Amino acid sequence: MTTSTRSVPADGTGPPPVGRPTNLCVVLLDSLNRHHLGCYGGTEFDTPNLDRFAADHAVRFTRHVTGSLPCMPARHDILCGALDFLWRPWGSIEVWEEPVTRVLTEAGVTAYLATDHPHLFETGGENYHVDFSGWEYVRGHEGDLWRTHHDPSWIGAPAMPARPAGWFWSRLGRAEHAFERGYDRSRTFFRAEEDYPGPRTMRAAARFLEEATPHHRRWFCFVDEFDPHEPFDTPPPWAGRYQDGPWDGEWIIWPPYTEGGVSRGLLEPDEARHIRANYGAKLSMIDHWFGRILDAFDRRGLWDDTALVVCTDHGHYLGDTRGGHDIWGKPAVPQFEPLGHTPLLVSWPGVDGGGTCDALTTNVDLFATIVDVFDAEVGHPTHGRSLVPLLTGEADRVREWAIGGVWGNWVQVTDGRRKYARGAVEDNFPLAMWSNRWSTMPTHLPGFRGLPPPDRRATLATMPGTEVPCLRQPFAPGDPLPFWGAGRRHVDDHHLYDLELDPDEAENRAGEAVEEEMAELLRTALDELEAPPEQYTRLGLA
């Protein structure tokens, strides 16, 4: 770790030495691409406020990686501290778990949520907000069913005319999946940049920091901001900021989820550039509004007693090339570096900004850090390692490996240099879902079936480290599977990369002697997590 600590003058004035902050603010920016941030070497898009935060106040973590994916599983990592992708695809807080907010509020810590993330209020995420002391939900983002009609007075103010969410399905000849999402209606009610969900969420967070925090002795603020996640919709002056060449058609704010968009002829090159530019516009817009949080820290003098964390759940492919194809969105491919190697910036009282930490970390470690900051105790099994020893200089590493993946897809393990993604062997079974909350990702998409209810094959099992009976539903070939677990593309497809020698993942070393070493590391990780036995079998590790 490369950091520096600030000294306290002899008269006792000045900032405190490295220690434990009184308060903590976590800002999660969804789908935040590490390689597009200036502070991580990005040059394509402007991120002046995140860069200012990194330079002036934060430690920049260089080996932070994803765990459970996608959106809600990642939030489960952060708010519950337990990796769940080996047991279930997407779901609420389980009955045997204590979210960090419940632990904190019972300990007298005020916990506040500012968010525009619709999944927190849908089936599969609906109980993550209930243990906060207070919360504000900004309506209208992505699939939020906020409005039932278009505002007929919208035309021309302020957003650009845009293709509806289902445009790419229509191009694929899948008219049954063509659809309009909630945001297609919501955007017609916006009249200025300040009306968009991201700016409104950041204003709510800044308002809490400036107006509410003086009333609380200890507090935790969680800003779950869905930007720069799609739709990549921005008003002027952001719209078109990075557009390369003229664009006369409807704006493409909904990116496709596909492998080989341009290489397979599914996207025109100018469409690809346009989509990428629109992500950049969304990134720069939310960076601008993140500045409101920095301003609140400045005005309230919070840097001396409050830690500020900026993180994400995952990245987003924007035509990044792997295996000879350009990848878009979050399709069923391994978590290559653009999606799985994520930014983490942490400011800590007594630690100068501009430093770096090269220790391997992952999202469950954020939960462990929150618990450590407030000296709280959690009753259910967790998998994180606190980052506090890294920030205070007491340690230069907290873990030897990090594991992650998507339920029913690849399982990945890394030692910080080598990354191994192992798919299923022969077929994707046996496979089972373990949960007492029978829910999974709501799609709101025509033509997609939801998860069927449990059937007579279900049995009661026990989650590791608990005495709570848990419903275990096995699946067999031919069964409908939860959205993220369907398909066979990952079967008998393994990936192994030495990221120091091959950061662009061009040389897959699976099949070489080193694969057995990484397979053994994966076994070690599964053993420590007490993973379900069917995972060993489907991965060929039994």
Short mmCIF file of C-alpha atoms in Angstrom, two decimals, residues 13 18 40 78 108 200 232 272 280 292 295 382-383 404 434 487 507 515 532 537:
data_model
loop_
_atom_site.label_atom_id
_atom_site.label_comp_id
_atom_site.label_asym_id
_atom_site.label_seq_id
_atom_site.Cartn_x
_atom_site.Cartn_y
_atom_site.Cartn_z
CA THR A 13 -4.89 21.43 16.22
CA VAL A 18 -5.19 7.74 11.37
CA TYR A 40 -7.56 5.02 -13.16
CA ILE A 78 -22.32 -5.12 0.54
CA GLY A 108 -27.85 3.70 17.87
CA ARG A 200 -32.30 14.17 -7.72
CA PHE A 232 -27.88 6.12 -21.17
CA ALA A 272 -21.85 1.14 -31.54
CA GLY A 280 -19.80 8.50 -21.48
CA ARG A 292 -22.53 17.91 -4.71
CA ASP A 295 -19.16 20.07 -1.72
CA THR A 382 -20.24 -13.55 6.54
CA HIS A 383 -17.36 -13.74 4.10
CA GLY A 404 -17.30 -14.42 -7.60
CA TRP A 434 -31.42 -22.39 -1.85
CA GLY A 487 -28.44 -21.45 -21.47
CA GLU A 507 -4.22 -15.57 -24.06
CA GLU A 515 -5.03 -24.67 -14.51
CA PRO A 532 -23.44 -26.51 -1.93
CA THR A 537 -20.24 -31.65 -9.27
#
